[in-house]
């Protein structure tokens, strides 16, 4: 993997590990989300919980089931808790494959809402940590700069909207680690991190793991085309190593993957070949409207557009990449092509179905949205690193931004709050104007701090606005306790009568 052709490759991956940045990258997104949870009075700060939608109806029972697995009452291969009994391996492979979920066995069942909050928080922390490691180990960014972008990735709208869908956010956390392994493989000939990280991602959730596999191929192609050509930048030996490690990663998970796939073949989620056509599913303005702060309502969970928001500051930087003189026309063309491929992957029906294994998702559409988020964060990080190349020509970005904002406002999207739209435009215009005027300043500490605080604030506000709506109908701690005590009383009486 090549970060930038102009970067001194001898420095890549050889910088001493900054333990402070590593620790902060894990705990900072957790701390920011804790601020939101305290504001909304979500357990442990109040009565609200993440027991909403499928977490309340399905996932919480599966997580609680792990307690009985550890106690020896049940196992992960077959269960009598499923109607009259049946295979459980496929369900476990999809929903609760992450060993992190076994933390639930350390707590009494009555504490399930609190443990679910803990599991949610840990995913945010791990996503921030792995993204930060990728940025620093590849030489993309260092210090506070790396924290800004790793937190934007961890607190993206995709993560917030899917907070209770732990099996989706696992992929968000693992993607940067896989790409760091890809870097080690292609640049240093060391395949082990890539092999193990990819195998673990498939093991944890083969559905999201499949999407990651597709994205890794696209990302490797793009990065090496930027360097020059695949054959020049990647030796045939490394190319063979890449494909061999990818196949071996799938092979290592076969013991779990094959039974799950066989179960799917017997079920109702077979590929929808009759729905595979080349129709477009939404317009460009519809897509861009999802990049506004707090662009969310209940409809978005069921039938909404891709969750691609990662902060208006990063959106501005990603756009400024294409006006940055430090990047060649060839690099900009390849980056634009990559974004276009991802956009078409959402928009063209047959491509969208392929990314989702041939089946239309039920609720939470476009589950590969985190891949677009990563591409945006990575592009913004590249632009920020080379921000000296932002000239006054960047001011030409303001008219199209205003035109898009006016178009979004006139279409009256139900999930757009005009106040947030206006604030986003003002922030973007201010940032573009400042960078176009003062990009060559040598003193960066105050600038970094300002952008960092602004980005963190925007992410907290966005998370708060989304979770306010998303958790409004969640089961409360009090309701859970009442139901738990009622169930325990019923089971006690049943055992006495047995």
Coordinates of C-alpha atoms in Angstrom, one line a residue:
X1 CA 0.0 0.0 0.0
X2 CA 1.3 3.4 -1.0
X3 CA 0.3 6.5 1.0
X4 CA 1.7 9.1 -1.3
X5 CA 4.5 8.9 -3.9
X6 CA 6.1 12.0 -2.5
X7 CA 6.4 10.6 1.0
X8 CA 9.8 9.4 2.1
X9 CA 9.2 5.7 2.3
X10 CA 12.2 5.2 4.6
X11 CA 10.2 7.0 7.3
X12 CA 7.0 4.9 6.9
X13 CA 6.4 2.6 9.8
X14 CA 9.8 3.5 11.4
X15 CA 8.6 6.3 13.7
X16 CA 8.7 5.4 17.4
X17 CA 5.4 4.3 18.8
X18 CA 3.7 7.2 20.6
X19 CA 2.0 5.5 23.5
X20 CA 0.2 8.7 24.4
X21 CA -1.5 8.9 21.0
X22 CA -2.3 5.2 21.1
X23 CA -4.0 5.5 24.5
X24 CA -5.8 8.7 23.6
X25 CA -7.0 7.2 20.3
X26 CA -8.8 4.5 22.2
X27 CA -10.2 6.5 25.1
X28 CA -11.1 9.8 23.3
X29 CA -14.0 8.5 21.2
X30 CA -15.2 6.6 24.3
X31 CA -15.0 9.9 26.3
X32 CA -16.8 11.9 23.6
X33 CA -19.6 9.3 23.4
X34 CA -19.9 9.2 27.2
X35 CA -20.6 12.9 27.1
X36 CA -23.5 12.2 24.7
X37 CA -24.8 9.3 26.8
X38 CA -24.6 11.5 30.0
X39 CA -26.5 14.2 28.1
X40 CA -29.2 11.8 27.0
X41 CA -29.2 9.9 30.4
X42 CA -28.4 6.6 28.9
X43 CA -27.2 3.9 31.3
X44 CA -25.0 4.1 33.4
X45 CA -26.1 7.8 33.6
X46 CA -29.8 7.3 33.5
X47 CA -32.8 5.1 32.6
X48 CA -32.3 4.9 28.8
X49 CA -30.6 1.9 27.1
X50 CA -29.5 0.6 23.7
X51 CA -32.3 -1.9 23.8
X52 CA -33.9 -0.7 20.6
X53 CA -35.1 -2.4 17.4
X54 CA -33.3 -5.7 16.8
X55 CA -31.1 -5.3 19.9
X56 CA -34.2 -5.4 22.0
X57 CA -35.9 -8.2 20.1
X58 CA -33.0 -10.5 19.1
X59 CA -29.4 -9.5 19.9
X60 CA -29.8 -9.1 23.6
X61 CA -31.2 -12.6 23.9
X62 CA -28.3 -14.0 21.9
X63 CA -25.8 -12.1 24.1
X64 CA -27.5 -13.5 27.2
X65 CA -27.4 -16.9 25.7
X66 CA -23.6 -16.8 25.9
X67 CA -23.9 -17.0 29.7
X68 CA -25.5 -20.4 29.3
X69 CA -22.8 -21.5 26.9
X70 CA -20.1 -20.7 29.4
X71 CA -22.0 -22.5 32.2
X72 CA -22.3 -25.6 30.0
X73 CA -26.1 -25.5 29.7
X74 CA -25.9 -24.8 26.0
X75 CA -23.4 -24.6 23.1
X76 CA -22.9 -22.6 19.9
X77 CA -23.7 -25.5 17.5
X78 CA -27.2 -26.5 18.5
X79 CA -29.9 -25.0 20.6
X80 CA -33.3 -25.9 22.0
X81 CA -34.1 -22.2 22.5
X82 CA -34.9 -21.8 18.8
X83 CA -38.5 -23.0 18.3
X84 CA -38.3 -26.8 18.7
X85 CA -34.5 -26.8 18.4
X86 CA -32.1 -26.2 15.6
X87 CA -28.7 -25.2 14.4
X88 CA -27.2 -22.2 16.1
X89 CA -23.8 -22.1 14.4
X90 CA -25.0 -19.9 11.5
X91 CA -26.7 -17.5 13.9
X92 CA -23.6 -17.3 16.1
X93 CA -21.4 -16.7 13.0
X94 CA -23.5 -13.7 11.9
X95 CA -24.6 -12.0 15.1
X96 CA -22.3 -12.8 18.0
X97 CA -19.1 -14.0 16.4
X98 CA -16.8 -11.4 18.1
X99 CA -15.1 -12.9 21.2
X100 CA -15.5 -9.5 22.8
X101 CA -19.1 -10.4 23.4
X102 CA -18.1 -12.9 25.9
X103 CA -17.4 -10.0 28.3
X104 CA -21.1 -10.3 29.0
X105 CA -20.5 -13.6 30.9
X106 CA -18.6 -11.6 33.6
X107 CA -21.7 -9.8 34.7
X108 CA -25.1 -10.9 36.2
X109 CA -27.9 -11.0 33.6
X110 CA -29.7 -8.2 35.4
X111 CA -26.9 -5.9 34.3
X112 CA -27.4 -6.7 30.6
X113 CA -28.4 -3.1 29.6
X114 CA -25.2 -1.8 31.2
X115 CA -23.0 -4.4 29.6
X116 CA -24.5 -3.7 26.1
X117 CA -23.5 0.0 26.6
X118 CA -20.0 -1.2 27.5
X119 CA -19.8 -3.3 24.4
X120 CA -20.9 -0.4 22.3
X121 CA -18.3 1.9 23.8
X122 CA -15.5 -0.6 23.3
X123 CA -16.3 -0.8 19.5
X124 CA -15.9 3.0 19.3
X125 CA -12.6 2.9 21.2
X126 CA -11.2 0.1 19.0
X127 CA -12.3 1.8 15.8
X128 CA -10.5 5.0 16.9
X129 CA -7.4 3.0 17.9
X130 CA -7.1 1.0 14.7
X131 CA -7.6 4.0 12.5
X132 CA -5.0 6.0 14.5
X133 CA -2.5 3.2 14.1
X134 CA -3.1 3.0 10.4
X135 CA -2.6 6.8 10.0
X136 CA 0.6 6.8 12.1
X137 CA 2.2 3.6 11.0
X138 CA 1.8 4.4 7.3
X139 CA 3.2 7.9 7.9
X140 CA -0.1 9.6 6.8
X141 CA -0.4 11.7 10.0
X142 CA 1.1 12.1 13.4
X143 CA 0.3 13.5 16.8
X144 CA -2.9 15.5 17.3
X145 CA -3.6 15.4 13.6
X146 CA -4.0 11.7 13.7
X147 CA -6.4 12.0 16.7
X148 CA -8.7 14.3 14.7
X149 CA -9.1 11.9 11.9
X150 CA -9.3 8.7 13.9
X151 CA -12.0 10.2 16.1
X152 CA -13.9 11.3 13.0
X153 CA -13.8 7.8 11.7
X154 CA -14.9 6.2 15.1
X155 CA -17.7 8.7 15.6
X156 CA -19.1 8.7 12.0
X157 CA -22.8 8.6 11.4
X158 CA -22.6 5.0 10.4
X159 CA -21.2 4.0 13.8
X160 CA -23.7 6.1 15.7
X161 CA -26.8 4.9 13.7
X162 CA -25.6 1.3 14.0
X163 CA -24.5 1.5 17.6
X164 CA -26.8 -1.3 18.7
X165 CA -25.8 -3.4 15.6
X166 CA -22.6 -4.7 17.2
X167 CA -22.0 -7.1 14.3
X168 CA -21.8 -4.2 11.8
X169 CA -19.6 -1.9 13.9
X170 CA -17.1 -4.8 14.3
X171 CA -16.2 -4.3 10.6
X172 CA -15.7 -0.6 11.1
X173 CA -13.2 -1.3 13.9
X174 CA -11.3 -4.0 11.9
X175 CA -11.0 -2.4 8.5
X176 CA -8.1 -0.1 9.4
X177 CA -6.2 -3.0 10.9
X178 CA -6.7 -5.0 7.8
X179 CA -5.4 -2.1 5.6
X180 CA -2.4 -1.7 7.9
X181 CA -1.7 -5.4 7.3
X182 CA -2.0 -4.8 3.6
X183 CA 0.6 -2.0 3.9
X184 CA 2.9 -4.4 5.7
X185 CA 2.4 -7.0 3.1
X186 CA 2.9 -4.9 0.0
X187 CA 5.7 -2.6 1.3
X188 CA 7.6 -5.0 3.6
X189 CA 6.6 -8.5 2.5
X190 CA 5.1 -9.4 5.9
X191 CA 1.6 -11.0 5.3
X192 CA 0.8 -12.1 8.9
X193 CA -1.1 -9.0 10.2
X194 CA -3.1 -8.9 7.0
X195 CA -3.8 -12.6 7.0
X196 CA -4.9 -12.7 10.7
X197 CA -6.9 -9.4 10.6
X198 CA -8.8 -10.4 7.5
X199 CA -9.5 -13.9 8.8
X200 CA -10.7 -12.4 12.1
X201 CA -13.0 -10.0 10.3
X202 CA -14.6 -12.9 8.3
X203 CA -14.8 -15.0 11.5
X204 CA -16.6 -12.2 13.4
X205 CA -19.1 -11.5 10.7
X206 CA -18.8 -13.1 7.2
X207 CA -21.4 -10.7 5.7
X208 CA -19.4 -7.5 6.6
X209 CA -16.2 -9.5 6.0
X210 CA -17.2 -10.1 2.4
X211 CA -17.7 -6.3 1.9
X212 CA -14.3 -5.7 3.4
X213 CA -12.7 -8.2 1.0
X214 CA -14.2 -6.4 -2.0
X215 CA -13.0 -3.0 -0.7
X216 CA -9.5 -4.3 0.1
X217 CA -9.1 -5.3 -3.6
X218 CA -10.3 -1.9 -4.8
X219 CA -8.1 -0.1 -2.2
X220 CA -5.0 -2.1 -3.1
X221 CA -5.6 -1.4 -6.9
X222 CA -6.0 2.3 -6.3
X223 CA -3.0 2.8 -4.0
X224 CA -0.7 0.9 -6.4
X225 CA -2.0 2.7 -9.5
X226 CA -1.2 6.0 -7.7
X227 CA 2.4 4.8 -7.2
X228 CA 2.6 4.1 -11.0
X229 CA 1.4 0.7 -12.1
X230 CA 0.6 -2.5 -10.3
X231 CA 3.5 -4.4 -11.9
X232 CA 6.1 -1.6 -11.1
X233 CA 5.0 -0.9 -7.5
X234 CA 4.1 -4.4 -6.5
X235 CA 6.4 -7.3 -7.5
X236 CA 4.8 -10.4 -8.7
X237 CA 5.9 -12.1 -5.6
X238 CA 4.0 -9.6 -3.4
X239 CA 1.0 -9.9 -5.7
X240 CA 1.0 -13.6 -5.3
X241 CA 1.4 -13.2 -1.6
X242 CA -1.6 -10.8 -1.5
X243 CA -3.9 -13.3 -3.2
X244 CA -2.5 -16.3 -1.3
X245 CA -3.0 -14.5 2.1
X246 CA -6.5 -13.5 1.1
X247 CA -7.5 -17.0 0.1
X248 CA -5.9 -18.4 3.2
X249 CA -7.8 -16.0 5.4
X250 CA -11.0 -17.4 4.0
X251 CA -9.7 -20.9 4.4
X252 CA -8.9 -20.3 8.1
X253 CA -12.6 -19.5 8.7
X254 CA -14.0 -22.3 6.7
X255 CA -14.9 -24.4 9.8
X256 CA -17.3 -21.6 10.7
X257 CA -18.1 -20.1 7.3
X258 CA -19.2 -23.2 5.4
X259 CA -21.9 -24.3 7.9
X260 CA -23.3 -20.8 8.0
X261 CA -23.4 -20.6 4.2
X262 CA -25.1 -24.0 4.0
X263 CA -27.7 -22.8 6.4
X264 CA -28.2 -19.7 4.3
X265 CA -28.7 -21.9 1.2
X266 CA -31.6 -23.7 2.9
X267 CA -33.2 -20.4 4.1
X268 CA -35.0 -17.6 2.5
X269 CA -32.0 -15.2 2.0
X270 CA -31.1 -16.6 -1.5
X271 CA -29.8 -14.2 -4.1
X272 CA -32.5 -12.1 -5.6
X273 CA -31.6 -12.6 -9.3
X274 CA -34.9 -11.1 -10.5
X275 CA -34.1 -7.8 -8.8
X276 CA -30.6 -7.5 -10.4
X277 CA -30.8 -4.6 -12.9
X278 CA -28.9 -1.5 -13.7
X279 CA -31.4 1.0 -12.4
X280 CA -30.4 4.0 -10.3
X281 CA -31.8 4.1 -6.8
X282 CA -31.3 7.8 -5.9
X283 CA -30.0 11.1 -7.2
X284 CA -26.7 12.8 -6.5
X285 CA -28.3 15.5 -4.4
X286 CA -30.1 12.9 -2.3
X287 CA -26.8 11.3 -1.6
X288 CA -25.0 14.5 -0.7
X289 CA -27.9 15.4 1.7
X290 CA -26.7 12.6 3.9
X291 CA -23.5 14.5 4.5
X292 CA -25.2 17.1 6.6
X293 CA -24.9 17.2 10.4
X294 CA -27.7 15.3 12.1
X295 CA -29.2 14.2 8.8
X296 CA -31.3 11.4 10.3
X297 CA -34.9 10.3 11.1
X298 CA -36.6 7.0 11.8
X299 CA -37.2 6.5 8.1
X300 CA -33.5 6.4 7.4
X301 CA -33.2 3.2 9.5
X302 CA -35.7 1.4 7.4
X303 CA -35.3 2.7 3.9
X304 CA -32.8 5.5 4.1
X305 CA -29.7 6.4 2.0
X306 CA -26.1 5.5 2.9
X307 CA -24.7 6.9 6.2
X308 CA -21.6 8.7 5.0
X309 CA -21.2 11.6 7.4
X310 CA -17.9 11.9 9.3
X311 CA -17.9 15.7 10.1
X312 CA -18.2 18.7 7.9
X313 CA -14.6 19.7 8.5
X314 CA -13.5 16.4 6.9
X315 CA -15.9 16.8 4.1
X316 CA -14.4 20.2 3.3
X317 CA -10.9 18.7 3.3
X318 CA -11.9 15.8 1.1
X319 CA -13.2 18.3 -1.4
X320 CA -10.1 20.4 -1.1
X321 CA -8.0 17.4 -2.0
X322 CA -9.0 17.9 -5.6
X323 CA -7.8 21.6 -5.6
X324 CA -4.6 20.8 -3.7
X325 CA -1.5 21.5 -5.9
X326 CA 0.5 19.0 -4.0
X327 CA -1.4 16.2 -5.7
X328 CA -1.0 15.5 -9.4
X329 CA -3.8 15.4 -11.9
X330 CA -3.3 11.7 -12.1
X331 CA -3.7 11.2 -8.4
X332 CA -6.9 13.3 -8.4
X333 CA -8.3 11.4 -11.3
X334 CA -7.7 8.1 -9.6
X335 CA -9.2 9.3 -6.3
X336 CA -12.2 10.7 -8.0
X337 CA -12.6 7.3 -9.9
X338 CA -12.5 5.5 -6.5
X339 CA -15.2 7.7 -5.1
X340 CA -17.3 7.2 -8.2
X341 CA -17.0 3.5 -8.0
X342 CA -18.2 3.6 -4.3
X343 CA -21.0 5.9 -5.3
X344 CA -22.1 3.6 -8.1
X345 CA -21.8 0.7 -5.7
X346 CA -24.6 2.3 -3.7
X347 CA -26.7 3.6 -6.5
X348 CA -26.7 1.0 -9.2
X349 CA -29.1 -1.7 -8.0
X350 CA -27.1 -4.8 -9.3
X351 CA -23.9 -3.4 -7.8
X352 CA -25.6 -2.7 -4.5
X353 CA -27.0 -6.3 -4.4
X354 CA -23.6 -7.7 -5.1
X355 CA -22.1 -5.8 -2.2
X356 CA -24.8 -7.3 0.0
X357 CA -24.4 -10.9 -1.1
X358 CA -27.2 -10.8 -3.7
X359 CA -30.0 -10.0 -1.2
X360 CA -31.8 -6.8 -0.4
X361 CA -31.2 -5.7 3.2
X362 CA -34.2 -5.5 5.5
X363 CA -33.8 -2.2 7.4
X364 CA -30.4 -0.6 7.7
X365 CA -29.9 -0.2 4.0
X366 CA -26.4 0.2 2.5
X367 CA -24.5 -1.6 5.2
X368 CA -21.3 -1.0 3.3
X369 CA -21.6 2.8 4.0
X370 CA -18.6 2.7 6.4
X371 CA -16.3 2.0 3.5
X372 CA -17.2 5.3 1.9
X373 CA -16.6 6.9 5.4
X374 CA -13.2 5.4 5.5
X375 CA -12.4 6.7 2.0
X376 CA -13.5 10.2 2.9
X377 CA -11.5 10.2 6.2
X378 CA -8.4 8.9 4.3
X379 CA -8.7 11.5 1.6
X380 CA -9.2 14.3 4.1
X381 CA -6.1 13.1 6.0
X382 CA -4.0 13.2 2.9
X383 CA -5.2 16.7 2.1
X384 CA -4.5 17.9 5.7
X385 CA -1.0 16.5 5.6
X386 CA -0.3 18.4 2.4
X387 CA -2.4 21.5 3.2
X388 CA 0.4 23.8 2.1
X389 CA -0.8 23.0 -1.4
X390 CA -4.1 24.6 -0.8
X391 CA -4.1 28.0 -2.6
X392 CA -6.6 30.7 -3.2
X393 CA -8.0 28.7 -6.1
X394 CA -9.7 26.7 -3.3
X395 CA -12.2 29.6 -3.0
X396 CA -13.8 28.3 -6.2
X397 CA -15.2 25.5 -4.0
X398 CA -17.5 27.9 -2.3
X399 CA -20.1 28.5 -5.2
X400 CA -20.8 24.8 -5.8
X401 CA -21.1 24.2 -2.0
X402 CA -23.6 27.0 -1.8
X403 CA -25.5 25.6 -4.8
X404 CA -25.7 22.1 -3.3
X405 CA -26.8 23.6 0.1
X406 CA -29.6 25.6 -1.6
X407 CA -30.7 22.5 -3.6
X408 CA -30.9 20.4 -0.4
X409 CA -32.9 23.2 1.3
X410 CA -35.3 23.5 -1.5
X411 CA -36.0 19.7 -1.7
X412 CA -37.2 19.8 2.0
X413 CA -35.8 16.5 3.1
X414 CA -37.6 15.5 6.2
X415 CA -34.3 14.5 7.9
X416 CA -32.5 17.8 7.3
X417 CA -32.6 20.5 10.0
X418 CA -32.1 23.9 8.3
X419 CA -30.1 25.2 11.3
X420 CA -27.6 22.4 10.9
X421 CA -27.4 22.9 7.1
X422 CA -26.7 26.6 7.5
X423 CA -24.1 25.9 10.2
X424 CA -22.4 23.3 8.0
X425 CA -22.2 25.7 5.1
X426 CA -20.7 28.5 7.3
X427 CA -18.2 26.1 8.8
X428 CA -17.1 24.8 5.4
X429 CA -16.9 28.3 3.9
X430 CA -14.8 29.5 6.9
X431 CA -12.5 26.5 6.7
X432 CA -12.0 26.8 3.0
X433 CA -11.4 30.5 3.3
X434 CA -8.9 30.2 6.1
X435 CA -6.9 27.4 4.5
X436 CA -6.8 29.2 1.1
X437 CA -5.4 32.3 2.8
X438 CA -3.1 30.9 5.5
X439 CA -2.1 27.4 4.3
X440 CA 1.6 28.3 4.2
X441 CA 1.8 29.2 7.9
X442 CA 4.6 27.5 9.7
X443 CA 3.1 27.5 13.2
X444 CA 0.4 24.8 13.2
X445 CA -0.3 24.0 16.9
X446 CA -3.1 26.5 17.4
X447 CA -4.6 25.7 13.9
X448 CA -4.5 21.9 14.8
X449 CA -6.1 22.5 18.2
X450 CA -8.8 24.7 16.6
X451 CA -9.7 22.2 13.9
X452 CA -9.6 19.4 16.4
X453 CA -11.9 21.0 18.9
X454 CA -14.3 22.1 16.1
X455 CA -14.4 18.5 14.7
X456 CA -14.9 16.9 18.1
X457 CA -17.7 19.3 18.9
X458 CA -19.4 18.7 15.5
X459 CA -19.2 14.9 16.1
X460 CA -20.6 15.1 19.6
X461 CA -23.6 17.2 18.4
X462 CA -24.2 14.8 15.5
X463 CA -24.1 11.8 17.7
X464 CA -26.4 13.4 20.2
X465 CA -28.9 14.4 17.6
X466 CA -29.0 10.9 16.1
X467 CA -29.1 9.0 19.4
X468 CA -31.8 11.4 20.7
X469 CA -34.1 10.1 18.0
X470 CA -32.8 6.5 17.8
X471 CA -33.1 5.7 21.5
X472 CA -36.4 7.6 22.1
X473 CA -38.4 4.3 22.0
X474 CA -35.8 2.1 23.6
X475 CA -36.7 -0.2 26.5
X476 CA -35.7 1.5 29.8
X477 CA -33.6 0.0 32.6
X478 CA -36.7 0.0 34.8
X479 CA -38.7 -1.9 32.1
X480 CA -36.0 -4.4 31.6
X481 CA -35.7 -5.0 35.4
X482 CA -39.4 -5.5 35.7
X483 CA -39.5 -8.0 32.8
X484 CA -36.4 -9.8 34.1
X485 CA -37.9 -10.2 37.6
X486 CA -41.2 -11.3 36.2
X487 CA -39.5 -14.0 34.0
X488 CA -37.4 -15.2 36.9
X489 CA -40.5 -15.5 39.1
X490 CA -42.2 -17.5 36.4
X491 CA -39.2 -19.8 35.9
X492 CA -39.0 -20.4 39.7
X493 CA -42.6 -21.4 39.9
X494 CA -42.3 -23.6 36.9
X495 CA -39.3 -25.5 38.5
X496 CA -41.3 -25.9 41.7
X497 CA -44.2 -27.5 39.8
X498 CA -41.9 -29.7 37.8

